[in-house]
Short mmCIF file of C-alpha atoms in Angstrom, two decimals:
data_model
loop_
_atom_site.label_atom_id
_atom_site.label_comp_id
_atom_site.label_asym_id
_atom_site.label_seq_id
_atom_site.Cartn_x
_atom_site.Cartn_y
_atom_site.Cartn_z
CA MET A 15 7.91 9.07 1.08
CA ASP A 16 5.91 9.58 -2.09
CA PRO A 17 7.24 8.75 -5.59
CA VAL A 18 7.70 12.44 -6.46
CA THR A 19 10.13 12.90 -3.58
CA HIS A 20 12.09 9.77 -4.48
CA THR A 21 12.25 10.84 -8.13
CA LEU A 22 13.35 14.37 -7.29
CA LEU A 23 16.09 13.04 -5.03
CA GLY A 24 17.38 10.74 -7.75
CA ALA A 25 17.35 13.59 -10.27
CA THR A 26 19.07 15.99 -7.86
CA LEU A 27 21.78 13.45 -7.09
CA ALA A 28 22.34 13.12 -10.83
CA GLN A 29 22.76 16.88 -11.22
CA THR A 30 25.44 17.01 -8.52
CA GLY A 31 27.80 15.46 -11.06
CA LEU A 32 27.09 11.79 -10.47
CA LYS A 33 25.49 11.49 -13.91
CA GLN A 34 28.86 12.30 -15.47
CA ARG A 35 30.35 9.04 -14.22
CA THR A 36 28.71 6.98 -16.95
CA ALA A 37 26.14 7.10 -19.69
CA LEU A 38 22.63 6.35 -18.39
CA GLY A 39 23.71 7.71 -15.01
CA THR A 40 20.59 9.83 -14.54
CA THR A 41 18.36 6.94 -15.60
CA THR A 42 20.04 4.66 -13.07
CA LEU A 43 19.69 7.15 -10.23
CA VAL A 44 16.03 7.96 -10.90
CA ILE A 45 14.96 4.33 -11.34
CA GLY A 46 17.07 3.18 -8.40
CA ALA A 47 15.53 5.81 -6.15
CA ASN A 48 12.09 4.31 -6.88
CA ILE A 49 12.69 0.60 -7.48
CA PRO A 50 12.04 -0.63 -3.89
CA ASP A 51 8.44 0.51 -4.36
CA VAL A 52 7.89 -2.42 -6.71
CA ASP A 53 6.16 -3.87 -3.65
CA ALA A 54 3.23 -1.55 -4.44
CA LEU A 55 2.05 -4.36 -6.72
CA ALA A 56 0.77 -5.95 -3.50
CA TYR A 57 -2.24 -3.61 -3.73
CA PHE A 58 -3.61 -5.90 -6.44
CA TRP A 59 -4.12 -8.45 -3.65
CA GLY A 60 -6.02 -6.04 -1.43
CA GLY A 61 -5.30 -3.35 1.13
CA ASP A 62 -4.64 -5.69 4.05
CA THR A 63 -2.06 -7.63 2.04
CA ALA A 64 -0.46 -4.40 0.82
CA VAL A 65 0.11 -2.81 4.23
CA TRP A 66 1.34 -6.17 5.55
CA PHE A 67 3.84 -6.64 2.71
CA ARG A 68 5.02 -3.13 1.94
CA ARG A 69 8.28 -1.64 3.19
CA GLY A 70 9.59 -5.07 4.08
CA LEU A 71 11.19 -7.49 1.68
CA THR A 72 11.97 -4.91 -1.04
CA HIS A 73 13.16 -2.28 1.46
CA GLY A 74 15.26 -4.32 3.92
CA VAL A 75 18.94 -5.18 4.13
CA LEU A 76 18.71 -8.06 1.65
CA ALA A 77 17.05 -5.83 -0.94
CA LEU A 78 19.82 -3.26 -0.51
CA ALA A 79 22.26 -5.96 -1.63
CA VAL A 80 20.14 -7.52 -4.40
CA LEU A 81 18.28 -4.62 -6.04
CA PRO A 82 21.40 -2.67 -7.13
CA LEU A 83 22.63 -5.81 -8.89
CA VAL A 84 19.25 -6.32 -10.55
CA LEU A 85 19.09 -2.69 -11.65
CA THR A 86 22.64 -2.80 -12.99
CA GLY A 87 21.78 -5.88 -15.03
CA LEU A 88 18.68 -4.22 -16.45
CA ILE A 89 20.58 -1.06 -17.40
CA LEU A 90 23.30 -3.07 -19.13
CA LEU A 91 20.72 -5.13 -21.00
CA TRP A 92 18.94 -1.97 -22.10
CA ASP A 93 22.22 -0.49 -23.28
CA ARG A 94 23.08 -3.60 -25.27
CA TRP A 95 19.74 -4.48 -26.83
CA PHE A 96 17.62 -1.33 -27.05
CA ARG A 97 19.72 1.80 -26.77
CA LYS A 98 20.37 3.28 -30.19
CA PRO A 99 23.24 5.69 -30.75
CA LYS A 100 22.29 9.26 -31.62
CA GLN A 101 25.82 10.13 -32.62
CA ALA A 102 28.81 8.45 -34.19
CA VAL A 103 30.53 7.86 -30.85
CA ARG A 104 28.01 6.71 -28.25
CA PRO A 105 28.81 7.61 -24.59
CA GLU A 106 30.07 4.55 -22.79
CA VAL A 107 28.09 2.73 -20.13
CA ILE A 108 30.55 1.71 -17.40
CA PRO A 109 29.24 -1.29 -15.41
CA LYS A 110 31.14 -0.47 -12.20
CA GLN A 111 29.82 3.09 -12.21
CA ILE A 112 26.27 1.94 -12.94
CA LEU A 113 26.50 -0.39 -9.94
CA LEU A 114 27.83 2.42 -7.72
CA LEU A 115 25.00 4.74 -8.74
CA ALA A 116 22.47 1.93 -8.27
CA VAL A 117 23.73 1.35 -4.70
CA ILE A 118 23.48 5.07 -3.89
CA ALA A 119 19.99 5.40 -5.36
CA VAL A 120 18.51 2.23 -3.87
CA THR A 121 19.95 3.04 -0.42
CA SER A 122 18.37 6.49 -0.52
CA HIS A 123 14.90 4.98 -0.74
CA PRO A 124 14.54 3.33 2.70
CA LEU A 125 16.35 6.24 4.31
CA LEU A 126 13.71 8.61 2.94
CA ASP A 127 10.88 6.24 3.86
CA PHE A 128 12.11 6.15 7.46
CA LEU A 129 11.31 9.85 7.74
CA ASN A 130 7.52 9.42 7.98
CA SER A 131 5.13 7.69 10.35
CA TYR A 132 4.37 4.73 8.05
CA GLY A 133 7.55 3.04 9.26
CA MET A 134 10.35 0.92 7.85
CA ARG A 135 11.42 -2.71 8.30
CA PHE A 136 15.15 -2.36 7.75
CA LEU A 137 15.99 -5.91 8.87
CA ALA A 138 13.64 -7.75 6.50
CA PRO A 139 13.59 -10.63 5.73
CA PHE A 140 15.52 -11.56 8.89
CA SER A 141 13.25 -9.57 11.18
CA TYR A 142 10.03 -7.73 10.40
CA ARG A 143 10.25 -5.28 13.27
CA TRP A 144 9.00 -1.80 12.41
CA PHE A 145 11.16 1.30 12.90
CA TYR A 146 9.64 4.80 12.93
CA GLY A 147 11.30 8.17 12.38
CA ASP A 148 8.31 10.59 12.23
CA PRO A 149 10.11 13.81 11.19
CA LEU A 150 8.19 14.39 7.92
CA PHE A 151 4.70 13.98 6.52
CA ILE A 152 4.64 11.35 3.77
CA ILE A 153 4.19 14.12 1.16
CA ASP A 154 6.28 17.15 2.10
CA PRO A 155 5.98 20.06 -0.37
CA TRP A 156 8.95 21.87 1.18
CA VAL A 157 11.24 18.98 0.25
CA TRP A 158 9.72 19.06 -3.23
CA VAL A 159 10.46 22.78 -3.54
CA ALA A 160 14.07 22.45 -2.38
CA LEU A 161 14.93 19.54 -4.67
CA ALA A 162 12.99 20.81 -7.68
CA ALA A 163 14.66 24.22 -7.36
CA GLY A 164 18.06 22.54 -7.25
CA CYS A 165 17.35 20.58 -10.44
CA TRP A 166 15.97 23.61 -12.27
CA ALA A 167 18.79 25.93 -11.22
CA SER A 168 21.47 23.39 -12.20
CA ARG A 169 21.24 24.69 -15.78
CA ARG A 170 22.87 27.95 -14.73
CA ALA A 171 24.50 27.17 -11.38
CA THR A 172 26.38 23.91 -11.13
CA GLN A 173 26.42 24.05 -7.32
CA ALA A 174 22.64 24.48 -7.05
CA PRO A 175 21.85 20.74 -6.67
CA LYS A 176 24.39 20.38 -3.85
CA LEU A 177 22.92 23.44 -2.16
CA ALA A 178 19.42 21.97 -2.57
CA LEU A 179 20.52 18.72 -0.94
CA THR A 180 22.10 20.69 1.90
CA VAL A 181 18.93 22.73 2.44
CA ALA A 182 16.75 19.61 2.35
CA THR A 183 19.06 17.84 4.80
CA LEU A 184 19.01 20.78 7.22
CA TYR A 185 15.22 20.91 6.97
CA VAL A 186 14.97 17.20 7.81
CA ALA A 187 17.37 17.67 10.73
CA LEU A 188 15.28 20.56 12.08
CA MET A 189 12.08 18.54 11.71
CA ALA A 190 13.72 15.61 13.51
CA ALA A 191 14.80 17.89 16.36
CA SER A 192 11.29 19.35 16.43
CA ASN A 193 9.86 15.85 16.74
CA VAL A 194 12.10 14.99 19.70
CA ALA A 195 11.27 18.26 21.44
CA ALA A 196 7.52 17.91 20.74
CA ARG A 197 7.48 14.37 22.13
CA ALA A 198 9.13 15.62 25.33
CA VAL A 199 6.53 18.39 25.75
CA ILE A 200 3.65 16.00 25.01
CA LYS A 201 4.92 13.39 27.46
CA GLN A 202 5.40 15.96 30.18
CA THR A 203 1.90 17.35 29.59
CA ALA A 204 0.31 13.88 29.62
CA LEU A 205 2.11 12.91 32.82
CA HIS A 206 1.04 16.19 34.42
CA GLU A 207 -2.57 15.36 33.54
CA GLY A 208 -2.27 11.98 35.23
CA PHE A 209 -1.78 9.64 32.28
CA SER A 210 0.51 6.64 32.63
CA VAL A 211 2.36 7.22 29.38
CA GLN A 212 3.60 4.14 27.51
CA ARG A 213 4.20 5.42 23.97
CA VAL A 214 4.05 8.80 22.27
CA MET A 215 3.83 9.61 18.57
CA ALA A 216 4.08 13.17 17.23
CA ALA A 217 3.64 12.83 13.47
CA PRO A 218 3.85 15.97 11.31
CA ALA A 219 0.74 17.29 9.62
CA ALA A 220 0.53 18.03 5.91
CA VAL A 221 2.10 21.30 4.65
CA THR A 222 2.68 22.98 8.03
CA PRO A 223 5.86 22.01 9.92
CA PHE A 224 4.57 23.59 13.12
CA THR A 225 1.69 21.19 13.82
CA ARG A 226 1.78 17.49 14.69
CA TRP A 227 -0.82 14.75 15.06
CA VAL A 228 -0.43 13.18 18.48
CA VAL A 229 -1.17 9.72 19.82
CA VAL A 230 -0.41 8.98 23.47
CA GLU A 231 -0.85 5.41 24.65
CA ASP A 232 -1.53 4.88 28.33
CA ALA A 233 -2.74 1.99 30.45
CA SER A 234 -6.37 2.33 29.36
CA GLY A 235 -6.08 3.21 25.67
CA TYR A 236 -5.18 6.20 23.53
CA GLN A 237 -5.27 9.95 23.90
CA VAL A 238 -5.28 11.69 20.51
CA GLY A 239 -5.09 15.29 19.38
CA LEU A 240 -2.85 18.05 18.09
CA PHE A 241 0.41 19.60 19.12
CA SER A 242 1.35 23.07 17.88
CA TRP A 243 4.49 25.17 18.29
CA LEU A 244 2.67 28.42 17.50
CA PRO A 245 1.89 30.81 19.05
CA ARG A 246 3.42 28.76 21.89
CA PRO A 247 3.85 25.03 22.53
CA SER A 248 0.42 23.57 23.21
CA VAL A 249 -1.12 20.09 23.40
CA ASP A 250 -4.83 19.37 22.95
CA LEU A 251 -5.70 15.75 23.77
CA GLU A 252 -8.91 13.76 24.09
CA ARG A 253 -9.70 10.13 24.78
CA LEU A 254 -10.18 7.96 21.70
CA PRO A 255 -13.57 6.32 22.39
CA TYR A 256 -12.65 2.89 21.02
CA GLU A 257 -11.11 -0.17 22.57
CA ARG A 258 -7.38 -0.62 22.21
CA ASP A 259 -7.38 -4.37 22.76
CA PRO A 260 -9.84 -7.00 21.51
CA SER A 261 -12.45 -7.79 24.15
CA GLY A 262 -15.31 -10.24 23.77
CA PRO A 263 -15.70 -13.11 21.35
CA ALA A 264 -16.41 -11.01 18.24
CA MET A 265 -13.24 -8.88 18.50
CA THR A 266 -11.12 -11.88 19.44
CA ALA A 267 -12.44 -13.88 16.49
CA ALA A 268 -11.93 -10.93 14.13
CA ALA A 269 -8.31 -10.48 15.22
CA SER A 270 -7.62 -14.10 14.28
CA GLU A 271 -8.92 -13.71 10.69
CA LEU A 272 -6.27 -13.57 7.95
CA GLY A 273 -7.02 -10.04 6.72
CA PRO A 274 -7.08 -8.41 10.17
CA ARG A 275 -3.96 -10.37 11.16
CA LYS A 276 -2.11 -8.81 8.24
CA PHE A 277 -3.45 -5.38 9.13
CA LEU A 278 -2.50 -5.75 12.79
CA ALA A 279 1.04 -6.76 11.80
CA TRP A 280 1.29 -3.26 10.29
CA ALA A 281 -0.85 -1.18 12.66
CA ARG A 282 1.05 0.95 15.14
CA PHE A 283 -1.85 2.05 17.34
CA PRO A 284 -4.71 -0.38 16.58
CA TYR A 285 -8.19 0.04 18.01
CA TYR A 286 -11.53 -1.78 17.66
CA LEU A 287 -15.17 -0.88 17.03
CA THR A 288 -18.04 -3.37 16.78
CA GLN A 289 -21.48 -2.97 15.19
CA ARG A 290 -24.38 -5.40 14.95
CA ARG A 291 -25.42 -6.19 11.39
CA GLY A 292 -28.41 -8.53 11.48
CA ASP A 293 -27.22 -11.93 12.62
CA ALA A 294 -23.54 -10.89 12.54
CA THR A 295 -21.20 -8.52 14.29
CA GLU A 296 -19.07 -6.29 12.10
CA VAL A 297 -15.69 -5.56 13.64
CA HIS A 298 -13.76 -2.51 12.42
CA ILE A 299 -10.07 -2.14 13.20
CA GLY A 300 -8.33 1.19 12.67
CA ASP A 301 -4.90 2.69 13.27
CA ALA A 302 -4.97 5.87 15.36
CA ARG A 303 -1.85 7.33 13.72
CA TYR A 304 -3.86 7.87 10.52
CA THR A 305 -7.60 7.75 11.18
CA LEU A 306 -10.29 8.12 13.82
CA ASP A 307 -12.83 6.62 11.41
CA PRO A 308 -12.40 2.82 11.41
CA GLU A 309 -15.20 2.40 8.85
CA GLY A 310 -14.14 4.60 5.96
CA SER A 311 -10.37 4.94 5.84
CA TRP A 312 -7.57 3.17 3.99
CA ALA A 313 -5.91 2.77 7.42
CA SER A 314 -8.61 0.37 8.60
CA THR A 315 -10.07 -3.04 7.93
CA SER A 316 -13.38 -4.73 8.66
CA VAL A 317 -14.65 -8.27 9.02
CA LYS A 318 -18.06 -9.79 9.78
CA ILE A 319 -18.28 -12.38 12.52
CA ARG A 320 -21.42 -14.51 12.59
CA LEU A 321 -23.06 -14.75 15.98
CA THR A 322 -23.13 -18.52 15.69
CA ASP A 323 -19.34 -18.48 15.27
CA GLN A 324 -18.74 -16.63 18.50
#
């Protein structure tokens, strides 16, 4: 999920009473809810490296053990060296409680990230297999509203943050159930139309919880389109006019290049497009879960293959 969602969750958890366990409790929860995203620094090394590296090492089981310890150490150092008392008796920072809050906050991060179609690698660094939940769009304003309302109302109603978490949890559960039901309808529709269904994705669209972006993989490639619950369940699919697998020397050579290899390690529904550019062939690789434009999207990569190299 996006940083706003992670931050709001950390702040809401703090308002449930967890911040009372120790001084700097809110700080620990908010930072901990975001700290796995330190892997965003990978964008300085390019988009292909970023998508290949993200949601792996800093989000997996080893990180869940190490990052709370790191965060606890940083909070204790801050308390000792930089935090200045604003009153005669400074509230005490309790190391065990800081560690507990750090564990809660850091664990919340990959659980939230699992809820969108980008995917999670829970087993990293022992396995880099991707896991996908698909209930929510990566930026969900309804989750924002629920959590922000809980934080704001906590000034007057102490139970508001707990209610907000309950509402957000129920919303996620409903969206997860919607995803399962939508996938069943989509698969049934595709089979009825004669497709040999291998995989189905029904990823939620932005803002509206009643529409989903659909990718159906069959023996010959991908069918893509939209699923809607309103006014009645409906599926509108069309053939993606690109090749699912590399064919020919240019595509095969492109898939072996370092950048595309990193991209393909992340891509869930990769496809290929080739274009002649003078004495070279430009190969574009996209991911159908995010884009149908392999030339101008962040969810794509390109490489030029010289004809003499083919």
